Amino acid sequence: MKYILPANHGLPDSILGDPDLLPKTSEGTPSLTDVQYEALSQGVARGTSMLVVAPTSTGKTHIGIWALSSWLFARPGRHAVYLVTHRALARQKFEEFVALLSDRYLGGDKSSIVLANGDAVEDGAGGVPTDPLDALILVATYEKYLAMVSGSGIRSDMSHCVIVCDEIQILGDQHRGRNVEVLLTLLRKTRWGQLIGLSAVIDARDARDLREWFNATLIRLDGREKHLHYECRTPSRVLTFRTDKAEAGIQSAAPTPQAPNDTALILEQLLKNKDALPVVVFCMTRRKVEQLSQEHARKLGLGASPTQPLLPELRESTTAARELSRFIPKRFAFHSAELIEEERALVEGKLESGHLDLVFATSTLAAGVNFPFKTAVFDDWKRWNDRNKNHEPMPASEFHNMAGRVGRMGSKHSHGSVIFTAKDNYQERQSVNSYLNPDQSTPLTPRVTPDDFNQLALQLVSSGVCQTQEEVSDFLSSTFSAMRELESNKMGLSHWTSAMSQSIQALRTWGFML
């Protein structure tokens, strides 16, 4: 931690006096994490583009807010775009910005802050903006923003705009990475004013390559401000790893009755220990969230109660609302992407106010959302891959990003605990190799490949991003994947050129291009 601002930090006076935007000690001095101090030293509040890679719970969100606020307040006519991975996270950031910025810095103009996700396009005053791309602050999911700029035509010059890309490792996601890469390539060609990329789980090589592709400053720190205790429970032993004692490596001990390897028994143990609360149980599917929630309700003696009155915060009598109204008075709840807005806000508000000891959740609650969990339990760490028709381990980077939701900065806990299980020796080897090493990251896999050129070329032309063969070729050659291909292939992009020509010819044959 640092308790002083770096020289030439660049933060405007309005932020310096705002404890919500600049964390301070009880004595009133600045309280910065190491990565926050380094980002300010390198110019995040002075318009410097940067990629910030640091573990969860090191204060990266504040870095993005400093960049956004400093950019907007420095000169009239500037705009900001804040990109996130999930709809629920977009909603949370939107509400956070409305509360933090509208009254204090925007003259009460809530309509200048706009949300665009898969559910809605709305402004902070509850209206529907006529041109959301012109909003002073636009909070959007990556895919929604790509659809918006593709549909209306992106501006050739965005030098007036700061773009904050949260959880930027989604660039390598198997299912979503290609669209994110298309969006970032599109933005890169517009000459942004400032770009801030934030991630907890990008490895050293990927960070260097992304820095080069973005032409940005790299801030990469490995140390955590609050430490994690990992525990893998197997039938034959208990394996542990502590980030505050990393030099000791993985420790092994014989199993005991105090270390069961069944989720229900683990919860029974944890809920008796106030120092372990609150607990989040991560499930791989919404169905498993529902199953574990009902099992816990039965253990507490909660029978079905169709006439249960709704909690005052809930207006719509959905199945989830009725269940939450039964569960929350017993200090537990569930959270998934299927919750409607008022249900999500209720669960998250009860968490923040300390009224919940236990939450069953899918990964949506782990998407960058800051909650005061002390313990995370993984009910499973494999999920169904419909393409390959089997259950596959989640990437190590995703596991550690979810695990990092515990023991976060600003919470009262000295550390966070992460518990997961392995059913047999094979699972033990899988899990130990990936999950008992918090520094283990999943390398970014480039998602633009010649196999996809037909579909990608059609996407670029039909959306109006490209109109000629030269523009399509130029676009594909400027992607992050192309940069990686040039690094690894002595033949350069010659095989790409052939595939691109075939794709363009296909577009002409189909009548999409003259």
Short mmCIF file of C-alpha atoms in Angstrom, two decimals:
data_model
loop_
_atom_site.label_atom_id
_atom_site.label_comp_id
_atom_site.label_asym_id
_atom_site.label_seq_id
_atom_site.Cartn_x
_atom_site.Cartn_y
_atom_site.Cartn_z
CA MET A 1 0.00 0.00 0.00
CA LYS A 2 1.01 3.60 -0.60
CA TYR A 3 -0.22 6.52 1.50
CA ILE A 4 0.83 9.34 -0.76
CA LEU A 5 0.01 10.41 -4.30
CA PRO A 6 2.80 10.28 -6.90
CA ALA A 7 4.15 13.54 -8.25
CA ASN A 8 2.28 14.76 -11.33
CA HIS A 9 -0.55 12.32 -10.66
CA GLY A 10 -2.97 14.26 -12.87
CA LEU A 11 -6.09 13.82 -10.75
CA PRO A 12 -8.33 16.92 -10.79
CA ASP A 13 -9.08 18.71 -7.51
CA SER A 14 -12.68 17.51 -7.56
CA ILE A 15 -11.52 13.89 -7.30
CA LEU A 16 -8.86 14.65 -4.69
CA GLY A 17 -11.58 15.82 -2.32
CA ASP A 18 -13.98 12.97 -3.01
CA PRO A 19 -13.49 9.92 -0.71
CA ASP A 20 -15.73 7.83 -2.98
CA LEU A 21 -13.33 8.32 -5.90
CA LEU A 22 -10.05 8.51 -3.99
CA PRO A 23 -9.77 6.01 -1.10
CA LYS A 24 -8.39 7.53 2.08
CA THR A 25 -7.28 6.41 5.52
CA SER A 26 -9.10 7.44 8.69
CA GLU A 27 -6.54 10.24 8.97
CA GLY A 28 -7.57 11.59 5.55
CA THR A 29 -4.43 10.65 3.61
CA PRO A 30 -4.66 8.83 0.26
CA SER A 31 -4.72 5.03 0.48
CA LEU A 32 -3.55 3.47 -2.78
CA THR A 33 -2.72 -0.07 -3.74
CA ASP A 34 0.60 -0.61 -5.47
CA VAL A 35 -0.96 -0.96 -8.91
CA GLN A 36 -3.06 2.18 -8.40
CA TYR A 37 0.03 4.15 -7.44
CA GLU A 38 1.93 2.84 -10.46
CA ALA A 39 -0.94 3.63 -12.84
CA LEU A 40 -1.10 7.22 -11.58
CA SER A 41 2.69 7.50 -11.84
CA GLN A 42 2.54 6.37 -15.47
CA GLY A 43 -0.19 8.87 -16.38
CA VAL A 44 -3.57 7.13 -16.27
CA ALA A 45 -5.12 10.44 -15.18
CA ARG A 46 -3.12 12.40 -17.78
CA GLY A 47 -4.49 10.65 -20.86
CA THR A 48 -1.94 7.83 -21.18
CA SER A 49 -3.30 4.64 -22.73
CA MET A 50 -2.41 1.59 -20.68
CA LEU A 51 -3.00 -2.09 -20.10
CA VAL A 52 -3.29 -2.84 -16.37
CA VAL A 53 -2.78 -6.47 -15.33
CA ALA A 54 -2.97 -7.23 -11.62
CA PRO A 55 -4.72 -9.80 -9.40
CA THR A 56 -8.31 -9.35 -8.32
CA SER A 57 -8.79 -7.14 -5.28
CA THR A 58 -6.02 -4.71 -6.18
CA GLY A 59 -8.25 -1.77 -7.09
CA LYS A 60 -8.25 -1.86 -10.91
CA THR A 61 -11.82 -0.54 -11.08
CA HIS A 62 -10.72 2.73 -9.49
CA ILE A 63 -8.04 3.04 -12.16
CA GLY A 64 -10.70 2.87 -14.87
CA ILE A 65 -12.86 5.43 -13.06
CA TRP A 66 -9.88 7.79 -12.64
CA ALA A 67 -9.15 7.60 -16.35
CA LEU A 68 -12.79 8.21 -17.25
CA SER A 69 -13.31 11.08 -14.79
CA SER A 70 -10.01 12.82 -15.47
CA TRP A 71 -10.60 12.59 -19.22
CA LEU A 72 -14.10 14.05 -19.05
CA PHE A 73 -13.32 16.82 -16.59
CA ALA A 74 -10.18 18.02 -18.37
CA ARG A 75 -11.89 19.50 -21.43
CA PRO A 76 -15.45 20.01 -22.76
CA GLY A 77 -16.61 17.89 -25.67
CA ARG A 78 -15.03 14.68 -24.48
CA HIS A 79 -16.86 11.34 -24.13
CA ALA A 80 -16.32 8.01 -22.41
CA VAL A 81 -17.18 4.38 -23.20
CA TYR A 82 -16.97 1.73 -20.48
CA LEU A 83 -17.10 -1.83 -21.89
CA VAL A 84 -17.85 -4.90 -19.77
CA THR A 85 -18.45 -8.60 -20.30
CA HIS A 86 -21.90 -9.25 -18.81
CA ARG A 87 -25.30 -7.58 -18.83
CA ALA A 88 -25.56 -7.63 -15.03
CA LEU A 89 -22.14 -6.02 -14.69
CA ALA A 90 -23.09 -3.32 -17.22
CA ARG A 91 -26.17 -2.53 -15.16
CA GLN A 92 -24.15 -2.36 -11.96
CA LYS A 93 -21.53 -0.04 -13.45
CA PHE A 94 -24.24 2.15 -14.96
CA GLU A 95 -25.96 2.54 -11.58
CA GLU A 96 -22.61 3.16 -9.90
CA PHE A 97 -21.73 5.96 -12.33
CA VAL A 98 -25.16 7.57 -11.99
CA ALA A 99 -24.78 7.60 -8.20
CA LEU A 100 -21.12 8.69 -8.18
CA LEU A 101 -20.99 11.24 -10.96
CA SER A 102 -24.33 12.73 -11.99
CA ASP A 103 -25.11 15.00 -9.03
CA ARG A 104 -21.56 15.85 -8.02
CA TYR A 105 -19.96 16.33 -11.43
CA LEU A 106 -22.65 16.51 -14.12
CA GLY A 107 -25.00 19.09 -12.64
CA GLY A 108 -27.58 16.43 -11.86
CA ASP A 109 -27.94 15.46 -15.52
CA LYS A 110 -28.57 11.74 -15.18
CA SER A 111 -29.55 11.48 -18.85
CA SER A 112 -25.91 12.02 -19.85
CA ILE A 113 -25.09 8.50 -18.61
CA VAL A 114 -26.44 5.71 -20.83
CA LEU A 115 -26.67 1.93 -20.46
CA ALA A 116 -26.63 -0.35 -23.50
CA ASN A 117 -26.70 -4.10 -22.92
CA GLY A 118 -28.63 -7.05 -24.25
CA ASP A 119 -31.66 -6.11 -22.15
CA ALA A 120 -32.14 -2.39 -22.71
CA VAL A 121 -30.86 0.96 -23.91
CA GLU A 122 -31.73 3.63 -21.35
CA ASP A 123 -30.32 6.70 -19.67
CA GLY A 124 -29.90 7.47 -15.99
CA ALA A 125 -33.11 9.52 -15.90
CA GLY A 126 -35.15 6.54 -17.08
CA GLY A 127 -35.54 7.74 -20.66
CA VAL A 128 -34.60 6.23 -24.00
CA PRO A 129 -31.72 8.17 -25.63
CA THR A 130 -32.12 9.12 -29.28
CA ASP A 131 -28.40 8.59 -30.01
CA PRO A 132 -26.73 6.46 -27.30
CA LEU A 133 -23.38 6.62 -29.11
CA ASP A 134 -23.33 10.36 -28.42
CA ALA A 135 -23.78 9.91 -24.66
CA LEU A 136 -21.29 11.61 -22.40
CA ILE A 137 -20.75 8.26 -20.66
CA LEU A 138 -21.86 5.03 -22.33
CA VAL A 139 -21.72 1.76 -20.38
CA ALA A 140 -22.15 -1.25 -22.66
CA THR A 141 -21.37 -4.91 -23.13
CA TYR A 142 -18.80 -5.65 -25.84
CA GLU A 143 -21.28 -7.31 -28.19
CA LYS A 144 -23.93 -4.62 -27.81
CA TYR A 145 -21.42 -1.88 -28.54
CA LEU A 146 -20.17 -3.76 -31.62
CA ALA A 147 -23.75 -4.05 -32.89
CA MET A 148 -24.33 -0.33 -32.31
CA VAL A 149 -21.20 0.91 -34.05
CA SER A 150 -21.63 -1.57 -36.90
CA GLY A 151 -25.22 -0.57 -37.46
CA SER A 152 -24.72 3.19 -37.46
CA GLY A 153 -21.16 3.35 -38.76
CA ILE A 154 -18.29 4.06 -36.42
CA ARG A 155 -16.69 7.49 -36.48
CA SER A 156 -13.36 7.64 -38.25
CA ASP A 157 -11.93 9.79 -35.47
CA MET A 158 -12.59 8.96 -31.81
CA SER A 159 -9.74 11.01 -30.41
CA HIS A 160 -12.31 12.76 -28.20
CA CYS A 161 -13.14 9.47 -26.46
CA VAL A 162 -11.67 7.43 -23.61
CA ILE A 163 -12.45 3.71 -23.81
CA VAL A 164 -12.20 1.50 -20.73
CA CYS A 165 -12.18 -2.25 -21.47
CA ASP A 166 -12.91 -4.26 -18.34
CA GLU A 167 -12.00 -7.97 -18.19
CA ILE A 168 -10.20 -7.56 -21.50
CA GLN A 169 -9.05 -11.20 -21.44
CA ILE A 170 -12.41 -11.98 -23.04
CA LEU A 171 -10.50 -11.32 -26.26
CA GLY A 172 -9.39 -14.96 -26.06
CA ASP A 173 -12.78 -16.46 -25.16
CA GLN A 174 -13.69 -19.47 -27.29
CA HIS A 175 -17.23 -18.28 -28.00
CA ARG A 176 -17.06 -14.49 -27.73
CA GLY A 177 -13.44 -13.66 -28.45
CA ARG A 178 -13.76 -13.18 -32.20
CA ASN A 179 -16.44 -10.48 -31.93
CA VAL A 180 -14.49 -8.73 -29.19
CA GLU A 181 -11.37 -8.79 -31.37
CA VAL A 182 -13.36 -7.38 -34.30
CA LEU A 183 -14.61 -4.56 -32.07
CA LEU A 184 -11.15 -3.73 -30.69
CA THR A 185 -9.64 -3.82 -34.18
CA LEU A 186 -12.37 -1.47 -35.35
CA LEU A 187 -11.76 0.91 -32.45
CA ARG A 188 -8.00 0.70 -32.93
CA LYS A 189 -8.36 1.99 -36.49
CA THR A 190 -10.32 5.04 -35.26
CA ARG A 191 -7.45 6.52 -33.21
CA TRP A 192 -9.00 6.61 -29.75
CA GLY A 193 -8.05 9.37 -27.35
CA GLN A 194 -7.17 7.05 -24.48
CA LEU A 195 -7.65 3.33 -23.93
CA ILE A 196 -7.52 1.51 -20.60
CA GLY A 197 -7.51 -2.31 -20.61
CA LEU A 198 -8.07 -4.06 -17.27
CA SER A 199 -7.47 -7.72 -16.43
CA ALA A 200 -6.51 -9.96 -13.55
CA VAL A 201 -5.56 -13.04 -15.53
CA ILE A 202 -3.40 -12.27 -18.56
CA ASP A 203 0.02 -13.91 -18.59
CA ALA A 204 3.29 -12.06 -19.21
CA ARG A 205 3.66 -12.85 -22.91
CA ASP A 206 0.04 -11.98 -23.76
CA ALA A 207 0.33 -8.75 -21.78
CA ARG A 208 3.41 -7.70 -23.75
CA ASP A 209 1.74 -8.50 -27.08
CA LEU A 210 -1.46 -6.67 -26.20
CA ARG A 211 0.56 -3.68 -25.05
CA GLU A 212 2.28 -3.60 -28.43
CA TRP A 213 -0.99 -4.04 -30.35
CA PHE A 214 -2.65 -1.25 -28.40
CA ASN A 215 0.50 0.92 -28.40
CA ALA A 216 -0.08 1.42 -24.69
CA THR A 217 1.88 1.47 -21.45
CA LEU A 218 1.91 -1.85 -19.60
CA ILE A 219 1.37 -1.92 -15.84
CA ARG A 220 1.74 -5.51 -14.59
CA LEU A 221 2.01 -6.45 -10.92
CA ASP A 222 1.71 -9.94 -9.43
CA GLY A 223 1.40 -9.22 -5.70
CA ARG A 224 -1.96 -9.27 -3.95
CA GLU A 225 -2.93 -6.71 -1.34
CA LYS A 226 -5.16 -9.29 0.36
CA HIS A 227 -4.16 -12.93 0.18
CA LEU A 228 -6.02 -16.10 -0.73
CA HIS A 229 -5.92 -19.53 0.90
CA TYR A 230 -6.67 -22.28 -1.63
CA GLU A 231 -7.82 -25.72 -0.51
CA CYS A 232 -8.42 -28.77 -2.74
CA ARG A 233 -10.15 -31.62 -0.90
CA THR A 234 -9.73 -35.13 -2.35
CA PRO A 235 -10.71 -38.56 -0.99
CA SER A 236 -7.12 -39.28 0.04
CA ARG A 237 -5.72 -35.91 1.15
CA VAL A 238 -6.20 -32.16 1.48
CA LEU A 239 -3.96 -29.92 -0.63
CA THR A 240 -3.47 -26.28 0.28
CA PHE A 241 -1.73 -23.25 -1.15
CA ARG A 242 -1.42 -19.77 0.40
CA THR A 243 -0.50 -16.74 -1.64
CA ASP A 244 1.07 -15.14 1.43
CA LYS A 245 3.36 -18.17 1.79
CA ALA A 246 3.85 -19.00 -1.87
CA GLU A 247 7.49 -19.95 -1.34
CA ALA A 248 6.34 -22.95 0.70
CA GLY A 249 4.48 -24.33 -2.33
CA ILE A 250 1.58 -26.79 -2.18
CA GLN A 251 1.09 -28.44 1.20
CA SER A 252 -0.49 -31.86 1.72
CA ALA A 253 -2.29 -33.29 4.75
CA ALA A 254 -4.38 -36.35 5.53
CA PRO A 255 -8.15 -35.90 5.22
CA THR A 256 -10.07 -35.30 8.45
CA PRO A 257 -13.77 -35.10 9.38
CA GLN A 258 -13.25 -31.35 9.50
CA ALA A 259 -12.44 -31.33 5.77
CA PRO A 260 -15.30 -33.06 3.93
CA ASN A 261 -15.28 -33.09 0.13
CA ASP A 262 -19.03 -32.82 -0.44
CA THR A 263 -20.57 -29.39 -1.08
CA ALA A 264 -23.44 -29.83 1.39
CA LEU A 265 -21.09 -30.99 4.16
CA ILE A 266 -18.63 -28.21 3.40
CA LEU A 267 -21.43 -25.66 3.76
CA GLU A 268 -22.65 -27.23 6.97
CA GLN A 269 -19.16 -26.79 8.39
CA LEU A 270 -18.64 -23.25 7.12
CA LEU A 271 -21.99 -21.89 8.30
CA LYS A 272 -21.07 -22.78 11.88
CA ASN A 273 -17.99 -20.55 11.65
CA LYS A 274 -18.80 -16.83 11.63
CA ASP A 275 -15.23 -16.08 10.52
CA ALA A 276 -15.93 -17.94 7.23
CA LEU A 277 -18.96 -15.83 6.31
CA PRO A 278 -20.33 -14.76 3.93
CA VAL A 279 -19.93 -17.69 1.56
CA VAL A 280 -20.52 -17.85 -2.19
CA VAL A 281 -21.10 -21.25 -3.81
CA PHE A 282 -20.24 -21.16 -7.51
CA CYS A 283 -22.24 -23.55 -9.70
CA MET A 284 -21.71 -24.33 -13.36
CA THR A 285 -25.41 -24.13 -14.31
CA ARG A 286 -28.53 -22.26 -13.25
CA ARG A 287 -30.22 -25.62 -12.64
CA LYS A 288 -27.57 -26.54 -10.07
CA VAL A 289 -28.04 -23.16 -8.37
CA GLU A 290 -31.76 -23.94 -8.03
CA GLN A 291 -31.09 -27.48 -6.82
CA LEU A 292 -28.63 -26.47 -4.08
CA SER A 293 -30.85 -23.57 -3.00
CA GLN A 294 -33.84 -25.90 -2.54
CA GLU A 295 -31.75 -28.49 -0.70
CA HIS A 296 -30.51 -25.82 1.70
CA ALA A 297 -34.08 -24.56 2.19
CA ARG A 298 -35.24 -28.06 3.15
CA LYS A 299 -32.42 -28.38 5.67
CA LEU A 300 -33.64 -25.18 7.28
CA GLY A 301 -37.17 -26.57 7.42
CA LEU A 302 -38.57 -24.24 4.76
CA GLY A 303 -41.48 -25.98 3.10
CA ALA A 304 -43.26 -24.75 -0.01
CA SER A 305 -45.21 -21.59 0.78
CA PRO A 306 -47.19 -20.39 -2.27
CA THR A 307 -48.84 -17.64 -0.21
CA GLN A 308 -45.55 -16.24 1.05
CA PRO A 309 -45.82 -12.43 0.83
CA LEU A 310 -43.20 -10.75 -1.32
CA LEU A 311 -40.47 -8.71 0.30
CA PRO A 312 -41.17 -4.96 0.05
CA GLU A 313 -38.38 -4.48 -2.51
CA LEU A 314 -40.07 -6.88 -4.96
CA ARG A 315 -43.06 -5.81 -7.03
CA GLU A 316 -43.37 -8.57 -9.64
CA SER A 317 -44.48 -11.97 -8.36
CA THR A 318 -42.12 -14.19 -10.35
CA THR A 319 -41.03 -17.65 -9.22
CA ALA A 320 -37.62 -16.24 -8.30
CA ALA A 321 -39.19 -13.36 -6.34
CA ARG A 322 -41.34 -15.76 -4.30
CA GLU A 323 -38.35 -17.99 -3.56
CA LEU A 324 -36.12 -15.07 -2.59
CA SER A 325 -38.85 -13.81 -0.29
CA ARG A 326 -38.67 -17.18 1.54
CA PHE A 327 -34.90 -17.48 1.55
CA ILE A 328 -33.57 -14.00 2.35
CA PRO A 329 -35.11 -13.82 5.86
CA LYS A 330 -33.08 -17.00 6.52
CA ARG A 331 -29.92 -15.17 5.39
CA PHE A 332 -29.32 -16.97 2.09
CA ALA A 333 -30.18 -16.31 -1.56
CA PHE A 334 -29.31 -17.20 -5.15
CA HIS A 335 -28.00 -15.17 -8.07
CA SER A 336 -27.95 -15.85 -11.81
CA ALA A 337 -28.34 -14.03 -15.12
CA GLU A 338 -32.03 -15.01 -15.22
CA LEU A 339 -32.96 -12.71 -12.31
CA ILE A 340 -34.87 -9.61 -13.34
CA GLU A 341 -33.46 -6.24 -12.36
CA GLU A 342 -35.29 -5.75 -9.07
CA GLU A 343 -34.39 -9.28 -7.93
CA ARG A 344 -30.73 -8.83 -8.79
CA ALA A 345 -30.63 -5.46 -7.00
CA LEU A 346 -32.24 -6.99 -3.91
CA VAL A 347 -29.74 -9.84 -3.62
CA GLU A 348 -26.75 -7.57 -4.24
CA GLY A 349 -28.06 -4.96 -1.81
CA LYS A 350 -28.57 -7.53 0.93
CA LEU A 351 -25.03 -8.76 0.35
CA GLU A 352 -23.58 -5.28 0.60
CA SER A 353 -25.49 -4.54 3.79
CA GLY A 354 -24.40 -7.77 5.52
CA HIS A 355 -27.82 -9.44 5.59
CA LEU A 356 -26.73 -12.63 3.80
CA ASP A 357 -24.44 -15.43 4.95
CA LEU A 358 -24.71 -17.61 1.84
CA VAL A 359 -25.32 -17.10 -1.88
CA PHE A 360 -25.58 -19.79 -4.54
CA ALA A 361 -24.47 -18.27 -7.84
CA THR A 362 -23.47 -18.85 -11.41
CA SER A 363 -20.40 -17.13 -12.82
CA THR A 364 -22.37 -13.89 -13.46
CA LEU A 365 -21.70 -12.87 -9.85
CA ALA A 366 -17.97 -13.26 -10.51
CA ALA A 367 -17.80 -10.97 -13.53
CA GLY A 368 -15.90 -8.13 -11.91
CA VAL A 369 -18.57 -7.46 -9.27
CA ASN A 370 -17.18 -6.43 -5.90
CA PHE A 371 -18.85 -8.13 -2.93
CA PRO A 372 -17.56 -8.81 0.59
CA PHE A 373 -17.28 -12.61 0.44
CA LYS A 374 -14.92 -14.36 2.83
CA THR A 375 -15.15 -17.86 1.34
CA ALA A 376 -15.78 -19.24 -2.15
CA VAL A 377 -16.82 -22.86 -2.62
CA PHE A 378 -16.78 -24.39 -6.10
CA ASP A 379 -19.54 -26.98 -6.36
CA ASP A 380 -17.83 -28.05 -9.59
CA TRP A 381 -15.14 -26.77 -11.93
CA LYS A 382 -16.20 -28.62 -15.07
CA ARG A 383 -18.92 -27.50 -17.44
CA TRP A 384 -20.66 -29.07 -20.41
CA ASN A 385 -19.20 -28.28 -23.83
CA ASP A 386 -22.04 -28.76 -26.27
CA ARG A 387 -19.68 -28.71 -29.25
CA ASN A 388 -17.49 -31.55 -27.95
CA LYS A 389 -20.31 -33.28 -26.04
CA ASN A 390 -18.39 -33.67 -22.80
CA HIS A 391 -17.64 -31.94 -19.50
CA GLU A 392 -14.44 -29.88 -19.61
CA PRO A 393 -12.49 -28.05 -16.89
CA MET A 394 -12.97 -24.30 -16.93
CA PRO A 395 -9.87 -22.32 -17.96
CA ALA A 396 -7.49 -21.59 -15.10
CA SER A 397 -7.81 -17.85 -15.68
CA GLU A 398 -11.60 -18.02 -15.29
CA PHE A 399 -11.30 -20.09 -12.12
CA HIS A 400 -8.91 -17.62 -10.52
CA ASN A 401 -10.99 -14.66 -11.64
CA MET A 402 -13.98 -16.20 -9.85
CA ALA A 403 -11.89 -17.16 -6.81
CA GLY A 404 -10.69 -13.57 -6.58
CA ARG A 405 -14.19 -12.44 -5.56
CA VAL A 406 -13.25 -13.26 -1.95
CA GLY A 407 -11.05 -11.31 0.44
CA ARG A 408 -11.32 -8.13 -1.62
CA MET A 409 -10.00 -4.67 -0.85
CA GLY A 410 -12.34 -2.66 1.34
CA SER A 411 -13.69 -5.73 3.14
CA LYS A 412 -12.95 -6.44 6.78
CA HIS A 413 -11.44 -9.86 6.05
CA SER A 414 -7.70 -10.40 6.39
CA HIS A 415 -7.72 -12.97 3.60
CA GLY A 416 -10.08 -14.98 1.41
CA SER A 417 -10.57 -18.74 1.35
CA VAL A 418 -11.23 -20.85 -1.77
CA ILE A 419 -12.41 -24.45 -1.46
CA PHE A 420 -12.87 -26.96 -4.28
CA THR A 421 -12.89 -30.73 -4.53
CA ALA A 422 -11.52 -33.55 -6.69
CA LYS A 423 -13.37 -36.85 -6.86
CA ASP A 424 -10.43 -39.07 -7.84
CA ASN A 425 -6.71 -39.09 -8.68
CA TYR A 426 -7.32 -38.00 -12.28
CA GLN A 427 -9.36 -34.98 -11.21
CA GLU A 428 -6.75 -34.22 -8.55
CA ARG A 429 -4.00 -34.00 -11.18
CA GLN A 430 -6.20 -31.81 -13.39
CA SER A 431 -7.15 -29.42 -10.62
CA VAL A 432 -3.74 -29.17 -8.97
CA ASN A 433 -2.02 -28.30 -12.24
CA SER A 434 -4.45 -25.48 -13.01
CA TYR A 435 -6.12 -24.27 -9.84
CA LEU A 436 -3.66 -24.58 -6.95
CA ASN A 437 -1.35 -22.09 -8.62
CA PRO A 438 -2.96 -18.62 -8.64
CA ASP A 439 -0.30 -17.40 -11.08
CA GLN A 440 -1.49 -19.94 -13.64
CA SER A 441 -3.15 -18.13 -16.54
CA THR A 442 -4.81 -19.42 -19.68
CA PRO A 443 -2.90 -18.07 -22.71
CA LEU A 444 -4.97 -15.91 -25.03
CA THR A 445 -5.95 -17.93 -28.08
CA PRO A 446 -6.33 -15.75 -31.20
CA ARG A 447 -9.88 -16.17 -32.47
CA VAL A 448 -9.57 -14.75 -36.00
CA THR A 449 -8.43 -17.60 -38.26
CA PRO A 450 -8.62 -18.37 -41.99
CA ASP A 451 -11.29 -21.02 -41.26
CA ASP A 452 -13.64 -18.19 -40.27
CA PHE A 453 -12.84 -15.76 -43.10
CA ASN A 454 -15.99 -16.47 -45.12
CA GLN A 455 -18.28 -15.68 -42.23
CA LEU A 456 -16.11 -12.83 -40.95
CA ALA A 457 -15.82 -11.15 -44.36
CA LEU A 458 -19.60 -11.34 -44.73
CA GLN A 459 -20.00 -9.79 -41.27
CA LEU A 460 -17.61 -6.93 -42.11
CA VAL A 461 -19.24 -6.15 -45.47
CA SER A 462 -22.88 -6.55 -44.44
CA SER A 463 -22.38 -4.28 -41.40
CA GLY A 464 -20.77 -1.58 -43.54
CA VAL A 465 -17.44 -1.78 -41.75
CA CYS A 466 -15.72 -2.68 -45.05
CA GLN A 467 -16.80 -2.10 -48.64
CA THR A 468 -13.91 -3.26 -50.82
CA GLN A 469 -11.53 -6.21 -51.02
CA GLU A 470 -8.66 -3.97 -49.93
CA GLU A 471 -10.57 -2.82 -46.84
CA VAL A 472 -11.42 -6.38 -45.82
CA SER A 473 -7.81 -7.48 -46.28
CA ASP A 474 -6.48 -4.46 -44.41
CA PHE A 475 -8.90 -5.04 -41.53
CA LEU A 476 -8.07 -8.72 -41.10
CA SER A 477 -4.33 -8.02 -41.37
CA SER A 478 -4.51 -5.51 -38.52
CA THR A 479 -6.13 -7.85 -35.97
CA PHE A 480 -4.40 -9.13 -32.85
CA SER A 481 -4.56 -12.62 -34.37
CA ALA A 482 -2.68 -11.40 -37.46
CA MET A 483 0.04 -9.92 -35.26
CA ARG A 484 0.39 -13.26 -33.49
CA GLU A 485 0.48 -15.10 -36.81
CA LEU A 486 3.30 -12.87 -38.04
CA GLU A 487 5.27 -13.71 -34.89
CA SER A 488 4.92 -17.47 -35.23
CA ASN A 489 4.85 -18.08 -38.99
CA LYS A 490 7.96 -17.56 -41.12
CA MET A 491 5.74 -17.33 -44.20
CA GLY A 492 3.99 -14.31 -42.73
CA LEU A 493 0.38 -13.83 -43.80
CA SER A 494 0.72 -15.40 -47.25
CA HIS A 495 -1.71 -18.21 -46.44
CA TRP A 496 -4.08 -15.62 -44.94
CA THR A 497 -3.96 -13.65 -48.20
CA SER A 498 -5.06 -16.69 -50.18
CA ALA A 499 -7.91 -17.43 -47.78
CA MET A 500 -9.01 -13.78 -47.82
CA SER A 501 -9.11 -13.76 -51.63
CA GLN A 502 -11.30 -16.86 -51.63
CA SER A 503 -13.65 -15.25 -49.11
CA ILE A 504 -13.94 -12.08 -51.19
CA GLN A 505 -14.67 -14.15 -54.28
CA ALA A 506 -17.39 -15.96 -52.37
CA LEU A 507 -18.96 -12.61 -51.44
CA ARG A 508 -18.97 -11.60 -55.10
CA THR A 509 -20.54 -14.93 -56.06
CA TRP A 510 -23.25 -14.43 -53.43
CA GLY A 511 -23.87 -10.89 -54.67
CA PHE A 512 -22.71 -9.10 -51.51
CA MET A 513 -19.86 -7.28 -53.24
CA LEU A 514 -19.40 -5.92 -56.74
#
